Amino acid sequence: MKKIVVAGAGGFIGGHLVKEIISKGNKVQAVDIKPLNEWYQVSEEADNLVLDLRLRENCFKAVKDYNEVFNLAADMGGMGFIENNKAACMISVLINTHMLIASRDCSIDRFFYASSACVYNGEKQTDPENPGLKESDAYPALAEDGYGWEKLFSERMCRHFSEDFRLITRVARFHNVYGPFGTWDGGREKAPAAICRKVIEAGFSDKKEIIIWGDGHQTRSFMYIDDCIKGILDIMYSNINEPINLGSSEMVSINQLVDIVEDIAGYKLERKYDLNAPKGVRGRNSDNALIRKYLGWEPSVPLKKGMKKTYEWIKEQIVNEHDNKRKERFNG
């Protein structure tokens, strides 16, 4: 049995990771800044701590007497959030810096850092027909302003803590993770969840339309949560010393993503395009040659399959929300 810290355990990916690590017989200390009632999932078997990991002393509290650290903690969200909260995203650099220092000083054996495809050079993402971003495409550096630069800097911190202090660090660059128990409203949600929500809500409305950010031709790849969790664990316990892509190579346009969700819903909507909304880079996809080379595996859950599960979960949340509002009106 290992004693493992998961930072950012109250988030979407962190909640799934905690459950998987516990299922393998390990002891988990789950840490997040959010109050416990705001965590996406809470595992009663874990030791659940509410701590602000931007503060150095809290990082020492989190890792003391533990063996390994998975650092997923960050102030982040979808494109709408990161384009309008660049300073908040940059401040997350304190989390990884202080977690690395605490891990070094408390003799942590292994340290995993969740990076992002937002580290990649923006000039390599101007074509919707993106052939796939190779790990080397992060340099020369021209990362996503704010969030991407913080991730790239923190990757370098991991590298130098390995070189200077012999702390084993592993870094994965996530490409758009989606699935049940993820953010689906409130401004931090990413495209798969946002489109599911919009299509579902249009089904309840007389107005059968959907507003799409940008012209819909921008492209992305989307990785289902089960693939993400497997990838995190495989990379953590591998011999991969450099940052590596963790994402699906099944690239689609946003218009195609809407097609998929409409097919699941069983109805079509009139599309309206908001060309002034945040839309990020023009084209982004994951080149998985390196992960196939090292692990003989790559994320492979088909987008249609993962989106169906995600759609059904979000629909359940929306139906429950509508039912609760009706009950409140009735009781009022």
XYZ file of C-alpha atoms in Angstrom:
332
model
C 0.000 0.000 0.000
C 1.299 3.423 -1.001
C 0.422 6.692 0.697
C -0.496 9.095 -2.084
C -1.445 12.783 -2.150
C -3.811 14.027 -4.870
C -3.778 17.821 -5.095
C -6.814 19.215 -6.883
C -8.840 16.211 -5.709
C -12.043 18.251 -5.627
C -11.873 18.849 -9.369
C -13.173 16.794 -12.277
C -10.055 14.759 -13.084
C -8.853 14.684 -9.473
C -12.091 13.136 -8.229
C -11.853 10.282 -10.732
C -8.143 9.793 -9.975
C -8.725 9.513 -6.222
C -11.322 6.773 -6.760
C -9.004 4.809 -9.053
C -6.014 5.039 -6.703
C -8.131 3.922 -3.733
C -9.516 0.998 -5.778
C -5.933 -0.257 -6.112
C -5.595 -0.514 -2.332
C -3.714 2.716 -1.626
C -4.172 5.310 1.110
C -5.049 8.733 -0.320
C -4.857 12.229 1.067
C -7.210 14.283 -1.136
C -6.596 18.040 -1.082
C -8.469 20.952 -2.654
C -9.100 24.645 -1.978
C -12.869 24.323 -2.444
C -15.183 23.615 0.496
C -15.929 19.896 0.655
C -19.547 20.385 -0.437
C -18.276 21.902 -3.703
C -16.012 18.990 -4.637
C -17.066 17.246 -7.847
C -16.728 13.861 -6.142
C -15.892 13.022 -2.539
C -14.381 9.644 -1.639
C -15.189 8.857 1.978
C -12.260 6.391 2.109
C -9.783 9.241 1.525
C -8.459 11.721 4.070
C -10.061 14.853 2.632
C -8.376 18.172 3.375
C -9.444 21.702 2.431
C -6.216 23.665 1.948
C -5.021 26.576 -0.195
C -1.924 25.074 -1.807
C -0.714 28.442 -3.033
C 0.571 28.793 0.541
C 3.895 27.086 1.236
C 3.016 25.866 4.736
C -0.114 24.115 3.428
C 1.930 22.170 0.901
C 4.052 20.787 3.721
C 0.870 19.819 5.606
C -0.405 18.056 2.502
C 2.648 15.912 1.709
C 4.174 15.186 5.137
C 4.412 11.419 5.817
C 3.262 10.507 2.284
C 5.150 8.711 -0.524
C 3.898 10.180 -3.807
C 2.198 13.301 -5.156
C -0.150 13.837 -8.073
C -0.441 17.594 -8.603
C -3.569 18.473 -10.577
C -4.346 21.638 -8.593
C -4.758 24.814 -10.664
C -7.135 27.723 -11.168
C -8.424 26.907 -14.640
C -11.371 26.285 -16.926
C -12.343 26.361 -20.572
C -11.286 28.989 -23.105
C -13.829 31.503 -21.832
C -12.230 31.350 -18.392
C -8.536 31.269 -19.252
C -8.760 34.132 -21.759
C -10.369 36.387 -19.147
C -8.454 35.306 -16.018
C -4.805 35.314 -17.059
C -3.415 36.601 -13.760
C -5.422 34.059 -11.748
C -4.099 31.277 -13.993
C -0.517 32.502 -13.578
C -0.808 32.530 -9.788
C -1.149 28.721 -9.928
C 2.636 28.742 -10.364
C 2.780 29.084 -6.571
C 1.026 25.729 -6.146
C 3.480 23.684 -8.163
C 6.516 25.571 -6.877
C 5.580 25.079 -3.238
C 4.474 21.477 -3.818
C 7.852 20.686 -5.381
C 9.719 22.286 -2.479
C 7.609 20.398 0.070
C 8.035 17.147 -1.879
C 11.808 17.587 -1.954
C 12.036 18.420 1.736
C 9.644 15.635 2.807
C 11.403 12.966 0.718
C 8.542 12.265 -1.695
C 9.434 9.369 -4.020
C 7.537 10.420 -7.175
C 5.798 13.607 -8.321
C 3.287 13.890 -11.186
C 2.448 17.267 -12.739
C -0.626 17.850 -14.896
C 0.409 20.175 -17.713
C -1.611 21.185 -20.766
C -1.568 21.371 -24.554
C -1.817 25.134 -23.985
C 2.002 25.096 -23.645
C 2.353 24.659 -27.420
C 3.611 27.383 -29.735
C 0.585 29.291 -31.029
C 2.135 29.720 -34.486
C 1.904 25.933 -34.940
C -1.873 26.043 -34.326
C -3.142 28.438 -36.999
C -4.493 25.779 -39.401
C -7.689 23.803 -38.615
C -6.044 20.841 -40.391
C -3.472 20.504 -37.616
C -1.407 17.341 -38.228
C -0.823 16.875 -34.502
C 1.414 18.664 -32.024
C 4.648 16.863 -31.214
C 6.208 17.327 -27.786
C 9.048 19.319 -29.378
C 6.526 21.868 -30.691
C 6.474 23.591 -27.294
C 9.707 25.327 -28.334
C 10.536 27.979 -29.358
C 8.098 29.006 -26.649
C 4.938 30.909 -27.565
C 2.428 29.389 -25.155
C -1.217 30.356 -24.524
C -1.016 33.716 -22.755
C -1.355 33.310 -18.997
C -2.430 29.710 -18.445
C -0.065 28.174 -21.022
C 2.972 30.100 -19.812
C 2.331 29.025 -16.213
C 2.147 25.392 -17.316
C 5.340 25.652 -19.368
C 7.244 27.303 -16.519
C 6.033 24.637 -14.077
C 7.163 21.899 -16.472
C 10.659 23.420 -16.311
C 10.498 23.508 -12.513
C 9.787 19.769 -12.494
C 12.717 19.158 -14.815
C 15.142 21.141 -12.692
C 13.992 19.570 -9.420
C 14.747 16.217 -11.037
C 18.165 17.370 -12.214
C 19.215 19.213 -9.065
C 17.506 17.250 -6.269
C 16.902 13.795 -7.823
C 13.149 14.080 -7.258
C 11.477 11.760 -9.795
C 8.993 13.902 -11.729
C 6.575 12.976 -14.500
C 4.751 15.510 -16.690
C 1.741 14.888 -18.954
C 0.310 17.489 -21.318
C -3.462 17.025 -21.209
C -5.527 17.639 -24.335
C -9.163 18.583 -23.501
C -10.503 16.031 -21.017
C -14.263 15.421 -20.800
C -16.730 13.017 -19.194
C -19.266 12.605 -16.361
C -18.758 14.578 -13.135
C -17.130 17.435 -15.067
C -17.948 21.148 -15.146
C -20.943 21.745 -17.408
C -22.033 25.294 -16.546
C -20.913 28.424 -14.712
C -18.221 29.657 -17.117
C -15.397 27.153 -16.535
C -16.807 24.364 -18.700
C -15.051 23.191 -21.867
C -16.554 22.685 -25.315
C -17.916 19.102 -24.979
C -19.859 19.870 -21.796
C -20.920 23.336 -22.972
C -22.319 21.965 -26.223
C -24.119 19.129 -24.415
C -25.690 21.681 -22.069
C -26.751 24.002 -24.891
C -28.302 21.199 -26.939
C -30.139 19.770 -23.908
C -31.457 23.173 -22.814
C -32.599 23.949 -26.371
C -34.640 20.746 -26.195
C -36.524 22.159 -23.199
C -37.021 25.521 -24.937
C -39.257 26.811 -27.712
C -36.135 28.384 -29.242
C -34.461 25.549 -31.164
C -31.094 27.209 -31.683
C -27.533 26.981 -30.434
C -24.894 29.701 -30.147
C -21.433 28.481 -31.137
C -18.275 30.380 -30.218
C -16.297 31.268 -33.347
C -17.170 30.039 -36.827
C -17.280 26.374 -35.802
C -14.395 25.389 -38.072
C -11.768 25.501 -35.298
C -10.535 21.999 -34.466
C -9.635 20.112 -31.280
C -9.246 16.577 -29.955
C -11.097 15.453 -26.844
C -10.006 12.712 -24.428
C -12.499 10.717 -22.374
C -11.851 10.670 -18.621
C -11.186 6.897 -18.451
C -8.322 7.252 -20.946
C -6.985 10.226 -18.995
C -6.856 8.322 -15.686
C -5.150 5.302 -17.265
C -2.632 7.613 -18.940
C -1.845 9.490 -15.721
C -1.075 6.296 -13.832
C 0.880 4.677 -16.670
C 3.005 7.803 -17.130
C 3.581 8.239 -13.385
C 5.057 4.746 -13.056
C 6.956 4.768 -16.350
C 10.535 5.751 -17.153
C 9.397 8.745 -19.238
C 11.497 11.665 -18.080
C 10.298 14.347 -20.510
C 6.847 15.983 -20.833
C 4.544 13.830 -22.968
C 1.207 14.293 -24.723
C -1.824 12.706 -23.101
C -4.705 13.195 -25.501
C -6.813 11.666 -28.220
C -5.671 12.018 -31.839
C -9.303 11.961 -33.062
C -9.551 15.578 -34.218
C -12.927 17.188 -34.976
C -14.189 20.665 -35.725
C -16.563 22.315 -33.277
C -19.269 22.004 -35.928
C -18.630 18.250 -36.067
C -18.808 18.088 -32.271
C -22.226 19.754 -32.450
C -23.256 17.178 -35.098
C -22.343 14.370 -32.686
C -24.348 15.861 -29.811
C -27.355 16.547 -32.054
C -27.289 12.909 -33.194
C -27.281 11.776 -29.553
C -30.149 14.146 -28.706
C -32.163 13.163 -31.768
C -32.873 16.679 -33.049
C -31.200 19.462 -35.028
C -30.823 23.085 -34.020
C -30.383 26.325 -35.915
C -26.753 27.399 -35.518
C -25.748 30.956 -34.723
C -22.095 31.920 -34.513
C -20.608 34.395 -32.046
C -17.450 35.539 -33.784
C -16.490 37.788 -30.862
C -16.480 35.018 -28.249
C -13.226 33.456 -26.945
C -12.213 30.704 -29.337
C -8.539 29.925 -28.724
C -6.200 28.596 -31.397
C -7.459 27.644 -34.857
C -6.402 24.010 -34.814
C -5.025 21.645 -32.152
C -4.485 17.892 -32.135
C -2.308 15.422 -30.232
C 0.561 13.636 -31.948
C 0.719 10.329 -30.064
C 3.856 8.814 -31.584
C 5.838 9.249 -28.361
C 3.278 7.734 -25.987
C 2.833 4.767 -28.360
C 6.606 4.332 -28.399
C 6.974 4.396 -24.616
C 3.750 2.721 -23.459
C 2.471 0.844 -26.512
C -0.862 2.589 -25.894
C -2.737 5.798 -26.595
C -6.150 7.225 -25.609
C -8.675 5.385 -27.737
C -12.259 5.803 -26.422
C -14.205 6.948 -29.537
C -15.574 10.482 -29.238
C -19.156 9.399 -30.032
C -19.072 6.785 -27.260
C -17.627 9.136 -24.655
C -19.938 11.984 -25.631
C -23.017 9.774 -25.258
C -22.071 8.966 -21.651
C -21.266 12.620 -20.985
C -24.518 13.834 -22.565
C -26.611 11.420 -20.508
C -24.921 12.503 -17.266
C -25.336 16.235 -18.002
C -28.962 15.707 -19.022
C -29.595 14.021 -15.678
C -28.119 17.048 -13.869
C -30.248 19.489 -15.868
C -33.458 17.476 -15.408
C -32.811 17.280 -11.656
C -32.168 21.023 -11.559
C -35.439 21.740 -13.401
C -37.343 19.391 -11.084
C -35.895 21.084 -7.997
C -36.868 24.532 -9.287
C -40.421 23.347 -9.953
C -40.640 21.931 -6.426
C -39.359 25.215 -4.976
C -41.974 27.189 -6.929
C -44.713 24.781 -5.862
C -43.684 24.857 -2.211
C -43.245 28.610 -2.290
